[in-house]
Every structure is written in C-alpha cells, then in structure tokens.
XYZ file of C-alpha atoms in Angstrom:
330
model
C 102.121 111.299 130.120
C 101.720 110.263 126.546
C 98.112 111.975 126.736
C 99.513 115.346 127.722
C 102.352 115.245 125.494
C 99.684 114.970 122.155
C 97.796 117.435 123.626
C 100.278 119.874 123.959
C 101.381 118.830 120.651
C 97.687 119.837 118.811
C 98.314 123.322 120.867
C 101.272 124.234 119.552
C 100.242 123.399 116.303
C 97.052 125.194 116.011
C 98.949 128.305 117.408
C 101.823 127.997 115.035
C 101.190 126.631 111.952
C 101.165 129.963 110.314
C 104.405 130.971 111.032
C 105.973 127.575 110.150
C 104.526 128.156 106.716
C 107.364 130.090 105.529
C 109.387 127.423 103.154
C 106.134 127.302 101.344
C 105.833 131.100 101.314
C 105.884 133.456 98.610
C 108.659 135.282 100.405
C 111.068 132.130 99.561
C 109.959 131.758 96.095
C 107.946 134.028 94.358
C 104.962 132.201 92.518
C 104.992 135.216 89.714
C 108.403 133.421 88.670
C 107.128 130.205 88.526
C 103.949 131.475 86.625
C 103.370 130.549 82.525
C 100.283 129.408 80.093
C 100.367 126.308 81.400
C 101.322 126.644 85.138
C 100.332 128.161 88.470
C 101.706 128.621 91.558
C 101.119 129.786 94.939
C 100.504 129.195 98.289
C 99.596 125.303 99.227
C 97.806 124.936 102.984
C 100.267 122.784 104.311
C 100.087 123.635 107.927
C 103.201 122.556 109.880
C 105.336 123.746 107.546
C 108.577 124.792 108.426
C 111.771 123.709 106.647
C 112.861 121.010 108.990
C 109.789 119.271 108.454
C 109.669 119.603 104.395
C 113.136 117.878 104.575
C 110.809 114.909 106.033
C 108.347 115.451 102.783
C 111.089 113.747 100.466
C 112.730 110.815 100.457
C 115.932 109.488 98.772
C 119.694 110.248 97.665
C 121.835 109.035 95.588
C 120.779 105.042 95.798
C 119.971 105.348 92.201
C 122.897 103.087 90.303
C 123.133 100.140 93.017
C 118.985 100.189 92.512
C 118.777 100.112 88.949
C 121.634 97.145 88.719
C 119.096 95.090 90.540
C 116.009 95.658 88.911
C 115.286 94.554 84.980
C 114.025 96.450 82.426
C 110.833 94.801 81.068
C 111.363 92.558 78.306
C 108.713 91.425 76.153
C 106.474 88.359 77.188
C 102.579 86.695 76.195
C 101.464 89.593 78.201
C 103.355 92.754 76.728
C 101.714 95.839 75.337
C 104.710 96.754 73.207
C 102.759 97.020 69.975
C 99.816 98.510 71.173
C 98.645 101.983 69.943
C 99.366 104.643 72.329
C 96.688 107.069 73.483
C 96.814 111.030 72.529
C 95.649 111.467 76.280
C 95.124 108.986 78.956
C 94.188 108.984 82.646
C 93.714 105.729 84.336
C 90.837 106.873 86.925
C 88.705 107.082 83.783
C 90.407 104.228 81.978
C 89.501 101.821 84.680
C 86.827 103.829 86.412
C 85.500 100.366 88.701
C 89.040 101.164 90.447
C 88.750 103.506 93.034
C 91.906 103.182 94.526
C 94.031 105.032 91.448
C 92.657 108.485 92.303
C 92.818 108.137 96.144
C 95.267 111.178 97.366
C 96.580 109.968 100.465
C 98.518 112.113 103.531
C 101.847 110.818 104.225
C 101.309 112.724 107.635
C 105.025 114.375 107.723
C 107.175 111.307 106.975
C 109.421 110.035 104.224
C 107.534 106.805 103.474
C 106.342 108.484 100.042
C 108.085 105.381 98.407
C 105.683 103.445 100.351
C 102.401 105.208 99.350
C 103.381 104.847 95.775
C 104.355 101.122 95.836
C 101.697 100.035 97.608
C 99.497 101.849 95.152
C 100.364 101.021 92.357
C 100.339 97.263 92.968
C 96.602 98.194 94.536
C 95.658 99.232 91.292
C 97.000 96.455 89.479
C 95.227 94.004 91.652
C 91.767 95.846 90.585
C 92.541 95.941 87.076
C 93.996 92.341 86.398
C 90.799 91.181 88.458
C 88.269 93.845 86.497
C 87.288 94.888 89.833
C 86.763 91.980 91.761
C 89.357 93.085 93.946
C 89.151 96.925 95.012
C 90.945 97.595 98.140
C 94.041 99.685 99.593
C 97.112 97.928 100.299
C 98.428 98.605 103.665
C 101.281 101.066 103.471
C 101.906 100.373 107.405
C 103.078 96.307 106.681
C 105.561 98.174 104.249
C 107.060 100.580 106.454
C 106.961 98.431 109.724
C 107.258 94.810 108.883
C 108.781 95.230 105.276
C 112.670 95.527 106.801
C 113.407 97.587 104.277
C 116.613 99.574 105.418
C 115.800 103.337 105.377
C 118.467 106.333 105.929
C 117.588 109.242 108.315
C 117.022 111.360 104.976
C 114.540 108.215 104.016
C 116.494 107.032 101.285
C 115.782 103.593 100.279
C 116.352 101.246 97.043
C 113.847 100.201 94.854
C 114.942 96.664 94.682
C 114.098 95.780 98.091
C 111.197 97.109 98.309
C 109.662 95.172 95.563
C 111.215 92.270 96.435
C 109.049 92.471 99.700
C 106.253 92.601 97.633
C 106.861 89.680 95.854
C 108.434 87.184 98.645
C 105.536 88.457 101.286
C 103.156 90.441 99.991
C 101.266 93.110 101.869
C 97.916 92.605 103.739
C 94.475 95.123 102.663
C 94.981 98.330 104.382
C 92.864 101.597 104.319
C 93.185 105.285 105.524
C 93.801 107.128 108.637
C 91.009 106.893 111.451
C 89.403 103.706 109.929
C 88.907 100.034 109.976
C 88.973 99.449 106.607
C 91.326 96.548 105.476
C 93.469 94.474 107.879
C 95.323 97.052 108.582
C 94.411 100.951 107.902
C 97.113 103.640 107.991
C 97.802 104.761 111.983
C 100.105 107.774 110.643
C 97.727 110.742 111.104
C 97.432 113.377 108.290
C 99.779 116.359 107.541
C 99.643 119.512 110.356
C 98.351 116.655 113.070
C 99.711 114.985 115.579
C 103.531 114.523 114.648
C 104.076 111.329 113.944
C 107.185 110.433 116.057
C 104.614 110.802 119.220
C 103.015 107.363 117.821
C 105.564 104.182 118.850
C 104.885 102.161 115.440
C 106.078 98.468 115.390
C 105.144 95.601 112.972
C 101.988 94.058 113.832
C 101.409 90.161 112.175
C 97.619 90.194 112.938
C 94.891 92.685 111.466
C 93.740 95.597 113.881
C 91.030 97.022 111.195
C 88.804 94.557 110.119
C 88.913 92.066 112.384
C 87.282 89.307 110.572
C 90.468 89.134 108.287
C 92.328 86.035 108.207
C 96.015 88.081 108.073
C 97.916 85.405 106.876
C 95.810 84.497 104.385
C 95.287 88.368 103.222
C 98.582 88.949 101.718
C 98.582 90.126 97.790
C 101.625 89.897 96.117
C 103.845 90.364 92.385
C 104.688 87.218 90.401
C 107.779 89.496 89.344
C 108.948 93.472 88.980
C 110.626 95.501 86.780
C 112.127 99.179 85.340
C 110.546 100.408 82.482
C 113.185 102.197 79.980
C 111.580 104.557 77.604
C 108.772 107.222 77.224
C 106.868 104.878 75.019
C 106.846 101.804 77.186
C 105.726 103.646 80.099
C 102.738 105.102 78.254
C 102.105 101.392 76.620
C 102.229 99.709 80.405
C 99.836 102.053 81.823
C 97.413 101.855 79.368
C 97.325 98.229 79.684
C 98.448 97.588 83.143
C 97.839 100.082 85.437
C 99.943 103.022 87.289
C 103.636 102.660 87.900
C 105.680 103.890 90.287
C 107.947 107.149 89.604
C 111.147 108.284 91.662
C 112.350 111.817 90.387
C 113.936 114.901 91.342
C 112.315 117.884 93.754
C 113.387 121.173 94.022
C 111.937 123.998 96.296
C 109.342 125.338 93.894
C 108.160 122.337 93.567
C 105.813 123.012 96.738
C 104.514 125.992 95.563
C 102.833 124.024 92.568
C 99.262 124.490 92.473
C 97.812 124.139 88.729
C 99.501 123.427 85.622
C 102.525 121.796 83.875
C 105.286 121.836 86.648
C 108.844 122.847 84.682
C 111.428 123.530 87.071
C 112.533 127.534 87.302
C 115.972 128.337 87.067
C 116.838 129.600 90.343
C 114.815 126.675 92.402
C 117.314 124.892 94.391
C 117.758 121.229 94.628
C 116.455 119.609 97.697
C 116.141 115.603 97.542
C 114.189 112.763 96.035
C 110.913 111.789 95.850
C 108.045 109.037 94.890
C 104.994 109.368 93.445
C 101.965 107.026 91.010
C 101.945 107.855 87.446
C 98.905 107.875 86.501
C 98.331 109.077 83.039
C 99.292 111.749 80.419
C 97.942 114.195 77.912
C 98.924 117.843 76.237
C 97.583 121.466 78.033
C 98.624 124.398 76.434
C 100.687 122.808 73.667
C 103.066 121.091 76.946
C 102.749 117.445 76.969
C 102.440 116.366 80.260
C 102.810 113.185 82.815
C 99.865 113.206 85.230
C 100.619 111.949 89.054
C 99.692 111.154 92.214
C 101.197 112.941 95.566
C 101.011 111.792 98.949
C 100.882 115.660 100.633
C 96.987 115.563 100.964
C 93.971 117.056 98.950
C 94.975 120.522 99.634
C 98.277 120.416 97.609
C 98.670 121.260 94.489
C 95.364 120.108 91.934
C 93.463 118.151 94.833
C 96.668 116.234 95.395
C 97.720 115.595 91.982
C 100.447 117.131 89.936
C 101.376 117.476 85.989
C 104.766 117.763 85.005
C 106.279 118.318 81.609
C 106.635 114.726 79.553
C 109.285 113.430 77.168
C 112.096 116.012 78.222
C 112.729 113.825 81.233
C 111.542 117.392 83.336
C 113.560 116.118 87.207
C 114.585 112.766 86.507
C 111.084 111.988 86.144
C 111.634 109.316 83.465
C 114.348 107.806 84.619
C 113.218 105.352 87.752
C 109.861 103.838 86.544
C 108.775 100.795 88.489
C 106.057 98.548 88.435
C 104.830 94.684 89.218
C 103.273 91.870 87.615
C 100.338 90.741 90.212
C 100.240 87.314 91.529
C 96.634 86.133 90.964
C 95.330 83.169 93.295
C-alpha cells in the first residue's frame, strides 16, 4: 500500500508541478519591482510549489525573547577574535578552502527543519576548521530532528536554546546527503518537488544506517559551549576566525523570487514567517554591502543556493539572532 501511495505521489507531481508554481510566480510578485543595480529576480524552479507548501519552507514565530534570555552573548576569552582586523570582503569557502562542507547547498525536501540544516552546519564547519581539516564530514541533520526532542510547533517554530543545548549535552553523529551512505547517518528526507516527505514514517534511530562500520556511540561531535553574537563587528570577527554562524531572520514573499543580487526587501512584500540559514561571509557589490548565506531550498534557488542580503542595516532581522558554538575537541 505504501508502494502505491509514493507512486501515485511522483504522478501527481510530475503532472502538476507547474501549476503549483504560482506563489513563486511573477503573477504574485512582479520581479521588475524587485529589480535594482545590485539585485535580480525572477522565477526560481521550485517544483511543488504551491502556497501551502511554502508555508512549510519557513520556520519560526515569535520565540525570539524567551530564546535570547537563554542564550549569552559572547564575552571575551584566550580564544576571542575581538581585536582582530576585519576583512573588506570575506567568504569562508575560500577562507578555509580544505572544508568542503561550508559551501554544500542542501534540500530541506519541503519541511521546516531549516533550523536544523543550519545548526548542524555550522558546527560541521567548525569541526573542520578547529581540526585544519582533519575532520571534514556532514553532521547528521536527521539525529537533530528525530532524536534531538527539541519541541517544534506545527508552523516549525522552535528556540534556539534548546537546540544548542542538544548539541552540547549529546552531540550529533556524521551524517551525509539524500540517497547515500555517507556518515552514520545520511539525510532520508528526499529533495524539494519529490516524494513528500510526510509519506516517509521518520523515528529516531540510536545505531548508524549509512556507514555501517561506525561505532554510533562513539561518533557523536559536540560544543564545549554556545552563544549569541551582538553586533555587526563581532559577527564579521567570529567568522573570520571561527567559522559560519547560524542566522534566524525575517522572510517575506519576495524573498522567493530572489535569484542574483543584494536581497532588500520591496515595500509591498508581505510578511510571511521566520527562517534559518549559515552565514557565511560578506563583501560590497554595487556600492551595497552585503552578508553572504547559505539556503537549504536546493541548487536551483536563488545563486546556486546561496543568497546576499544587504549588511549593517539589519535588512529582516538578519542581525539580530546570530548563533554559533565552541567545538568540543577529543
């Protein structure tokens, strides 16, 4: 029964996916709006489209206050950048180019576990640069979501606080992407436009699946602590020395029409929730100074799955709910 169900699922899809396009059409928002020096916009191929299921693209309401109570701001320590020199431009893929993981664009496949994605990554890449390489491995997003208990609204809201605090009381296993064996235990939830992913019955899972050969209890990476990072200054000083971090900002409907560009939000967009994504660098194009970032909605949105959006006016929220983690090295 389960068979026939995903196969009439991958029908319905192929024949429809056009049509569901339309909150991504131009007919919703028109891209010539949108459209400056610095920023382009049109049509992303985000098949299995329709409205419904881009209110399952983003994530979180208003958890904001009761998160930020919880988590620190950094305060300076042996290990703080807060008197380095800070970079005109910077993009971590070429800063720590032994790192593969910082540039991989993953597919959330339809959910609202972009919090996830971005969590996971960024402590990923922090593993590979506090090791120079020695470790260079996804983190396995699935732990997160299934095992992490981290309490999650319909609308996928969730607060920060516990989800780092997973990370540093149990850690997540190596993970890789959809269709592989990479890791202990590679992503099950199937790309964007695929099968939908409430067809798949996902539980936790304490052993590893991909590889095998993995001891899963002894797999487990983890932070020796976490923390918010306050200003414009100190975000660009922790990247440069530490890795990504992990952004939490505001989206609004022409937000998925973004396909090159400094993103600046247009004055009739409507609001329409939360969302996460890696920060990843920064720079100037056009005279805008930009933030640089990682999505989770696949290679095909926006500039191969990453985004620039206009830096130091805090453009969305975007500089208000920076997180990131300190590595536990064995």
């Amino acid at each position: 029964m389960d068979k026939i169900l995903i196969l009439i699922s991958i029908m319905l899809l192929s024949c429809y996916s056009t049509e569901q396009a339309k909150f991504l059409h131009n007919s919703i928002i028109d891209p010539s709006d949108m459209e400056t020096n610095s920023l382009k916009a049109g049509e992303n191929v985000l098949p299995n489209s329709a409205e419904e299921e881009h209110q399952m693209l983003l994530e979180t309401r208003e958890v904001e206050a009761a998160t930020k109570s919880k988590i620190m701001y950094k305060t300076r320590h042996p290990r703080s950048a807060i008197d380095n020199q800070i970079h005109e431009e910077f993009d971590a893929r070429k800063g720590w180019p032994q790192c593969k993981t910082i540039g991989e664009v993953h597919d959330d496949g339809n959910t609202r576990w972009g919090w996830a994605y971005a969590t996971a990554g960024v402590l990923a890449d922090r593993m590979c640069i506090a090791t120079n390489g020695s470790y260079n491995q996804l983190l396995s997003t699935e732990e997160l979501i299934f095992c992490g208990g981290i309490k999650t609204k319909q609308s996928g809201a969730v607060r920060g606080d516990d989800v780092w605090e997973y990370l540093k009381s149990h850690g997540l296993v190596s993970g890789g992407k959809y269709n592989t064996n990479d890791g202990c235990q590679p992503s099950k939830i199937p790309p964007i436009g695929n099968i939908p992913t409430h067809l798949y019955n996902h539980t936790c899972e304490e052993r590893c699946y991909g590889n095998n050969t993995i001891h899963y209890y002894h797999d487990h990476v983890k932070v020796s602590h976490y923390y918010n990072i306050k200003s414009n200054e100190d975000i660009q000083k922790e990247v440069q020395t530490y890795g990504p971090v992990s952004v939490k900002f505001r989206v609004y409907d022409d937000f998925f029409l973004y396909k090159s560009g400094v993103y600046v939000k247009t004055e009739k967009s409507l609001y329409v929730r939360r969302h996460f994504a890696k920060l990843i660098g920064w720079g100037v194009e056009n005279g805008v100074d930009y933030w640089l970032l990682v999505n989770f909605w696949g290679n095909e949105w926006g500039q191969n799955g990453l985004f620039k959006i206009k830096r130091g006016t805090n453009e969305v929220h975007v500089e208000d709910y920076v997180y990131a983690g300190e590595p536990e090295i064995k």
